[in-house]
Coordinates of C-alpha atoms and ligand atoms in Angstrom, one line a residue:
M1 CA 113.8 136.2 121.4
A2 CA 115.2 133.6 119.0
G3 CA 118.2 134.6 117.1
V4 CA 119.1 137.8 118.9
P5 CA 122.0 137.3 121.3
H6 CA 120.5 139.8 123.8
P7 CA 118.1 139.0 126.7
E8 CA 116.1 142.2 126.3
P9 CA 116.1 143.4 122.7
L10 CA 114.3 146.7 122.0
S11 CA 113.4 145.7 118.5
C12 CA 109.9 144.2 118.2
A13 CA 111.0 141.6 115.6
S14 CA 112.6 138.2 116.0
Y15 CA 115.8 139.8 114.9
S16 CA 117.4 143.1 115.6
A17 CA 119.6 145.4 113.5
V18 CA 121.3 146.9 116.6
E19 CA 121.3 146.5 120.4
L20 CA 123.5 147.7 123.3
S21 CA 124.7 144.9 125.6
L22 CA 123.2 144.9 129.1
D23 CA 126.5 146.0 130.7
N24 CA 126.7 148.9 128.2
D25 CA 130.1 148.0 126.8
R26 CA 129.4 146.4 123.4
V27 CA 127.3 147.2 120.4
I28 CA 125.6 144.2 118.9
L29 CA 124.9 144.3 115.2
L30 CA 123.2 141.9 112.8
E31 CA 125.8 141.4 110.0
Q32 CA 123.4 142.6 107.2
R33 CA 126.0 142.0 104.5
E34 CA 125.5 138.3 104.9
L35 CA 121.7 138.3 104.7
P36 CA 119.6 136.6 103.5
T37 CA 121.7 133.4 103.7
V38 CA 123.4 133.8 107.1
E39 CA 122.0 135.4 110.3
R40 CA 125.0 136.3 112.4
Y41 CA 125.6 138.9 115.1
L42 CA 128.8 140.9 115.7
S43 CA 129.7 142.2 119.1
L44 CA 131.8 145.4 119.0
A45 CA 133.6 146.8 122.0
D46 CA 135.3 149.7 120.4
C47 CA 134.0 152.9 118.9
A48 CA 136.4 152.7 115.9
E49 CA 134.9 149.3 115.1
V50 CA 131.4 150.8 115.2
V51 CA 132.5 153.6 112.8
A52 CA 133.9 150.9 110.4
A53 CA 130.7 148.8 110.7
I54 CA 128.6 151.8 109.6
T55 CA 130.9 152.8 106.8
D56 CA 131.1 149.2 105.5
M57 CA 127.3 148.6 105.7
V58 CA 127.2 145.9 108.4
V59 CA 124.3 148.1 109.6
R60 CA 122.6 150.6 107.3
G61 CA 119.3 152.5 107.0
A62 CA 119.1 156.1 108.3
P63 CA 117.4 155.5 111.7
A64 CA 119.4 152.3 112.4
I65 CA 122.8 154.0 111.8
G66 CA 121.6 156.9 114.1
I67 CA 120.9 154.4 116.9
T68 CA 124.1 152.5 116.2
A69 CA 126.1 155.8 116.5
A70 CA 124.3 156.6 119.7
Y71 CA 125.3 153.3 121.2
G72 CA 128.8 153.9 119.8
M73 CA 129.0 157.0 121.9
V74 CA 128.2 154.9 125.0
V75 CA 130.9 152.4 124.2
A76 CA 133.3 155.4 123.7
A77 CA 132.4 156.7 127.1
A78 CA 132.9 153.3 128.7
K79 CA 136.5 153.4 127.5
A80 CA 137.2 157.1 128.0
P81 CA 139.9 158.5 130.3
R82 CA 138.4 159.9 133.6
E83 CA 140.2 163.2 133.7
P84 CA 137.6 165.8 132.6
S85 CA 139.5 167.5 129.8
D86 CA 140.8 164.1 128.4
F87 CA 137.2 162.8 128.6
S88 CA 135.9 165.8 126.6
S89 CA 138.5 165.4 123.8
H90 CA 138.0 161.6 123.7
M91 CA 134.2 162.0 123.3
T92 CA 134.6 164.9 120.8
A93 CA 136.9 162.8 118.6
A94 CA 134.5 159.8 118.9
A95 CA 131.6 162.0 117.8
A96 CA 133.6 163.4 114.8
G97 CA 134.5 159.8 113.7
L98 CA 130.9 158.6 113.9
K99 CA 129.5 161.6 112.1
A100 CA 131.9 161.2 109.3
S101 CA 131.1 157.5 108.8
R102 CA 128.2 158.1 106.4
P103 CA 127.2 161.6 105.2
T104 CA 123.6 161.6 103.8
A105 CA 121.4 160.3 106.7
V106 CA 120.8 163.2 109.0
N107 CA 119.7 160.9 111.8
L108 CA 123.3 160.0 112.4
A109 CA 124.5 163.5 113.0
W110 CA 121.3 164.2 115.0
A111 CA 121.8 161.3 117.4
V112 CA 125.6 161.9 117.8
D113 CA 125.0 165.6 118.6
A114 CA 122.4 164.7 121.2
M115 CA 124.8 162.2 122.8
L116 CA 127.8 164.5 122.8
Q117 CA 125.8 167.3 124.3
L118 CA 124.8 165.0 127.2
A119 CA 128.3 163.6 127.5
L120 CA 129.8 167.0 127.9
S121 CA 127.1 168.3 130.2
D122 CA 128.5 168.3 133.7
V123 CA 125.7 166.4 135.5
C124 CA 127.3 163.2 136.8
E125 CA 129.3 162.5 139.9
S126 CA 131.2 159.4 138.5
A127 CA 132.4 158.0 135.2
E128 CA 130.1 155.0 135.8
D129 CA 127.0 157.3 136.3
R130 CA 128.0 159.0 133.1
V131 CA 128.0 155.8 131.1
E132 CA 124.7 154.8 132.6
L133 CA 123.2 158.2 131.7
L134 CA 124.4 157.9 128.1
A135 CA 123.2 154.3 127.8
D136 CA 119.7 155.4 129.0
R137 CA 119.6 158.2 126.5
A138 CA 120.7 156.0 123.6
R139 CA 118.1 153.3 124.5
R140 CA 115.5 156.1 124.6
I141 CA 116.5 157.1 121.0
H142 CA 116.1 153.5 120.0
R143 CA 112.7 153.0 121.8
D144 CA 111.4 156.4 120.4
D145 CA 112.3 155.3 116.9
V146 CA 110.3 152.0 117.2
E147 CA 107.4 154.1 118.5
A148 CA 107.8 156.6 115.7
C149 CA 107.7 153.8 113.1
R150 CA 104.5 152.4 114.6
R151 CA 102.8 155.8 114.5
M152 CA 103.8 156.7 111.0
G153 CA 102.8 153.2 110.0
A154 CA 99.3 153.8 111.3
Y155 CA 99.1 157.1 109.5
G156 CA 100.3 155.6 106.3
A157 CA 98.1 152.5 106.5
E158 CA 95.0 154.7 106.3
R159 CA 96.1 155.6 102.7
V160 CA 96.7 152.0 101.6
P161 CA 93.6 150.6 99.9
D162 CA 92.5 147.0 100.6
G163 CA 94.1 144.8 97.9
A164 CA 96.8 147.3 97.0
R165 CA 99.9 146.2 95.1
I166 CA 102.7 148.2 96.6
L167 CA 106.1 149.0 95.2
T168 CA 108.9 149.7 97.6
H169 CA 112.6 150.6 96.9
C170 CA 115.6 149.7 99.0
N171 CA 115.0 148.5 102.6
A172 CA 113.2 150.8 105.0
G173 CA 112.2 148.1 107.4
A174 CA 113.0 146.7 110.8
L175 CA 116.6 146.2 109.5
A176 CA 116.9 149.9 108.7
T177 CA 115.4 151.2 111.9
G178 CA 115.1 150.4 115.7
G179 CA 112.4 147.9 114.6
Y180 CA 109.2 147.7 112.6
G181 CA 110.3 150.1 109.8
T182 CA 109.3 153.3 108.1
A183 CA 108.0 152.3 104.6
L184 CA 107.7 148.7 105.7
G185 CA 106.1 150.0 108.9
V186 CA 103.3 151.4 106.6
I187 CA 103.1 148.0 104.9
R188 CA 103.1 146.1 108.2
A189 CA 100.4 148.3 109.6
A190 CA 98.2 147.8 106.6
H191 CA 98.8 144.0 106.8
E192 CA 97.9 144.1 110.5
L193 CA 94.7 145.9 109.7
G194 CA 93.8 142.9 107.6
K195 CA 94.2 144.6 104.2
A196 CA 95.1 142.1 101.5
I197 CA 98.2 143.8 100.2
T198 CA 101.0 142.4 98.1
V199 CA 104.4 143.9 97.8
L200 CA 106.8 144.3 94.9
A201 CA 110.4 144.8 96.2
D202 CA 112.7 146.1 93.6
E203 CA 116.2 144.7 93.7
T204 CA 117.8 148.2 94.5
R205 CA 121.0 148.0 92.6
P206 CA 123.9 148.0 93.2
Y207 CA 123.7 146.9 96.8
L208 CA 120.5 144.8 96.5
Q209 CA 118.9 146.0 99.7
G210 CA 115.4 145.2 98.2
A211 CA 116.3 141.7 97.0
R212 CA 118.4 140.7 100.0
L213 CA 116.7 142.5 102.9
T214 CA 113.2 143.7 102.2
A215 CA 112.1 140.4 100.7
W216 CA 113.7 138.5 103.6
E217 CA 111.9 140.7 106.2
L218 CA 108.5 140.6 104.6
H219 CA 108.6 136.9 103.8
R220 CA 109.5 136.2 107.4
D221 CA 106.4 138.1 108.5
G222 CA 104.2 136.3 106.1
I223 CA 103.5 139.4 103.9
P224 CA 103.2 138.4 100.3
V225 CA 106.3 139.8 98.4
E226 CA 107.9 139.3 95.0
V227 CA 111.2 140.7 93.8
I228 CA 111.5 142.6 90.6
A229 CA 114.4 144.1 88.7
D230 CA 114.6 147.9 89.2
S231 CA 114.0 148.4 85.5
A232 CA 110.7 146.4 85.6
S233 CA 108.6 148.9 87.6
G234 CA 107.7 151.1 84.6
A235 CA 106.3 148.3 82.6
L236 CA 104.4 146.9 85.6
M237 CA 102.9 150.4 86.3
R238 CA 101.9 150.7 82.6
N239 CA 100.2 147.3 82.8
G240 CA 98.2 148.4 85.8
Q241 CA 100.0 146.0 88.2
I242 CA 101.2 148.6 90.8
D243 CA 98.8 150.8 92.8
L244 CA 101.2 152.9 94.8
A245 CA 104.8 153.2 95.9
V246 CA 106.1 153.8 99.5
V247 CA 109.8 154.4 100.4
G248 CA 111.8 155.7 103.3
S249 CA 114.2 158.6 103.5
D250 CA 117.7 159.5 104.7
R251 CA 117.0 163.3 104.8
V252 CA 114.1 165.5 104.1
A253 CA 115.0 169.2 103.5
S254 CA 112.8 172.0 104.9
N255 CA 111.2 172.6 101.5
G256 CA 110.2 168.9 101.4
D257 CA 112.8 167.6 99.0
V258 CA 113.6 163.9 99.9
A259 CA 116.9 162.2 99.7
N260 CA 116.7 158.4 99.6
K261 CA 118.5 155.4 98.0
I262 CA 119.6 155.9 94.4
G263 CA 116.7 155.1 92.1
T264 CA 114.0 156.6 94.3
Y265 CA 113.7 159.6 91.9
N266 CA 113.1 157.2 89.0
V267 CA 110.3 155.5 90.9
A268 CA 108.7 158.9 91.8
V269 CA 108.9 160.1 88.2
L270 CA 107.3 156.9 87.0
C271 CA 104.5 157.2 89.6
R272 CA 103.8 160.8 88.4
A273 CA 103.7 159.6 84.8
H274 CA 101.2 156.8 85.7
E275 CA 99.2 159.0 88.1
L276 CA 100.0 156.7 91.1
P277 CA 100.6 157.9 94.7
F278 CA 104.2 158.1 95.7
Y279 CA 104.5 158.1 99.5
V280 CA 107.5 158.7 101.8
A281 CA 107.6 157.5 105.5
A282 CA 110.3 158.9 107.9
P283 CA 110.6 159.8 111.5
W284 CA 111.0 163.5 112.4
S285 CA 114.7 162.9 113.1
T286 CA 115.1 162.5 109.4
V287 CA 113.7 166.0 108.7
D288 CA 116.5 168.5 108.5
M289 CA 114.8 171.9 108.9
A290 CA 118.3 173.6 108.7
C291 CA 118.7 172.3 105.2
V292 CA 117.0 174.6 102.7
D293 CA 116.5 172.2 99.8
G294 CA 117.7 169.0 98.2
N295 CA 120.6 170.7 96.5
H296 CA 122.2 171.1 99.9
I297 CA 121.9 167.4 101.0
P298 CA 125.4 165.7 100.8
I299 CA 125.2 162.7 98.5
E300 CA 127.5 159.8 99.4
E301 CA 129.6 158.4 96.6
R302 CA 130.5 154.8 97.3
A303 CA 133.2 152.5 96.0
A304 CA 133.3 151.7 92.2
E305 CA 133.6 147.9 93.1
E306 CA 130.0 147.9 94.2
I307 CA 129.1 148.2 90.5
S308 CA 132.2 146.9 88.7
M309 CA 132.3 143.6 90.7
S310 CA 129.7 141.0 91.5
G311 CA 131.4 139.1 94.4
E312 CA 134.6 137.9 92.9
R313 CA 133.4 138.3 89.3
R314 CA 134.3 141.5 87.3
M315 CA 131.3 143.0 85.5
V316 CA 133.0 146.1 84.1
A317 CA 136.3 145.8 82.2
S318 CA 139.2 147.3 84.2
G319 CA 140.1 150.7 83.1
I320 CA 136.5 151.8 82.5
G321 CA 135.2 154.5 84.9
V322 CA 132.3 153.9 87.2
R323 CA 130.0 156.4 89.0
N324 CA 128.3 155.2 92.2
P325 CA 126.2 157.9 93.9
A326 CA 124.4 156.1 96.7
F327 CA 121.4 158.4 97.1
D328 CA 119.3 160.8 95.0
V329 CA 116.9 163.6 95.7
T330 CA 113.2 163.6 94.8
P331 CA 111.6 167.0 94.6
A332 CA 108.8 167.6 97.1
S333 CA 106.4 168.2 94.2
L334 CA 106.6 164.5 93.2
V335 CA 105.7 163.3 96.8
S336 CA 102.0 162.7 97.5
A337 CA 102.5 162.6 101.3
L338 CA 105.1 162.3 103.9
F339 CA 104.1 160.1 106.9
T340 CA 105.9 160.9 110.2
E341 CA 105.1 160.1 113.8
R342 CA 104.0 163.8 114.2
G343 CA 101.4 163.5 111.4
V344 CA 101.1 163.6 107.7
A345 CA 102.6 166.4 105.5
S346 CA 100.6 166.7 102.3
P347 CA 101.0 168.3 100.0
L348 CA 104.7 168.1 101.0
G349 CA 106.4 171.4 101.3
P350 CA 107.5 174.1 103.8
A351 CA 103.9 174.9 104.9
S352 CA 102.9 171.3 105.7
L353 CA 106.2 170.5 107.4
N354 CA 106.0 173.6 109.6
Q355 CA 102.5 172.6 110.5
I356 CA 103.7 169.3 112.1
A357 CA 107.1 170.6 113.3
P358 CA 107.7 170.8 117.0
Q359 CA 107.1 174.3 118.2
V360 CA 110.2 176.2 119.3
A361 CA 108.6 177.1 122.7
A362 CA 107.6 173.5 123.3
K363 CA 111.1 172.4 122.2
S364 CA 112.8 174.5 124.8
R365 CA 110.3 173.5 127.5
D366 CA 111.0 169.9 126.6
S367 CA 114.8 170.4 126.9
A368 CA 114.4 172.1 130.2
M369 CA 112.3 169.1 131.5
E370 CA 114.9 166.8 130.0
A371 CA 117.8 168.6 131.8
K372 CA 115.8 168.4 135.1
R373 CA 115.2 164.7 134.6
H374 CA 119.0 164.1 134.3
V375 CA 120.2 166.2 137.2
Ligands
LIG1 O1 122.6 152.8 101.8 P1 121.6 152.4 102.8 O2 121.2 150.9 102.7 O3 121.9 152.8 104.2 O4 120.3 153.2 102.3 C1 119.1 153.1 103.0 C2 118.0 153.8 102.4 O5 118.2 154.6 101.5 C3 116.7 153.7 103.1 O6 115.7 153.8 102.2 C4 116.6 154.9 104.1 O7 117.7 154.9 105.0 C5 115.4 154.8 104.9 S1 115.5 153.6 106.1 C6 114.2 153.6 107.2

């Protein structure tokens, strides 16, 4: 695969947000802060470097940071002391560091918890076997995510009319997932069905994921895309130039409230005002059934410089305060449907989520089979 410094990438694109090296000792990340002008990969051999890469947005997007953190746990195990109690404390500390790297996306905590549980389960004879076992599990999280994106994409594409002009916010594409994308998965699937769609990517201030990443991805796939200022979407809806919006999510609460990139709520309110469908696409690993509602979702506040500076240039006079919440919460009532790999929740709320949620009995049967497979 051209561009990806990895002989067997799990991503299905000609680039990959994240991979684990074949010998399980390095996490390979596409340096997303340099896109769209430079396509460069970093190779990280240390879990602390992986933590910093997530915090500093080398890699971003809820599923992609979950996969990165899972690979970070493999790298941590490869460098861990062999003595069992030292190994446990090393892995527990690595997990804590990774979980603290970004707070809003629940996929991150979910992936790290799954990896820590396996690391501490006493099923391996040697340290080498343990690293191998963890690498297999992390690659499965990655593969499952790509598969989930394809499935939700297929569900979502059914609701996209031929000729639709689609607004998307932030980047919920191959760069934000294991590959293919959630919101962009819906768009890709509709395009693959031959629907003549066009996409409006809003810039997504302040970090410009829409302008820098979404437009780059779609253009590369030959999907028609234009970039608009965030503030243009209302006027375009009013003029009848947008037919629907689709976005990803960082966490869906059990009542259906959706956390996503700051500005998503504005888009949802505008869609309601113009009677347009507002869709969310996310894997089940983004659904947090333990979180009662959107008020309980931790919202990351990022550095003031993301707003006050544009590169080297100051945009806000020094001494003036800046607020930079990185995510917002859209109430379930504004969401027309949630597409997941398990099916569609519509109208979005506790009842529709419970209907597609894995059943507890099936879950414990699955974990029993899982445990058997690893012994
Ligand atoms: O701050 P980011 O770039 O990590 O925010 C990403 C988003 O908000 C995405 O929309 C979300 O993670 C869904 S990605 C499939």
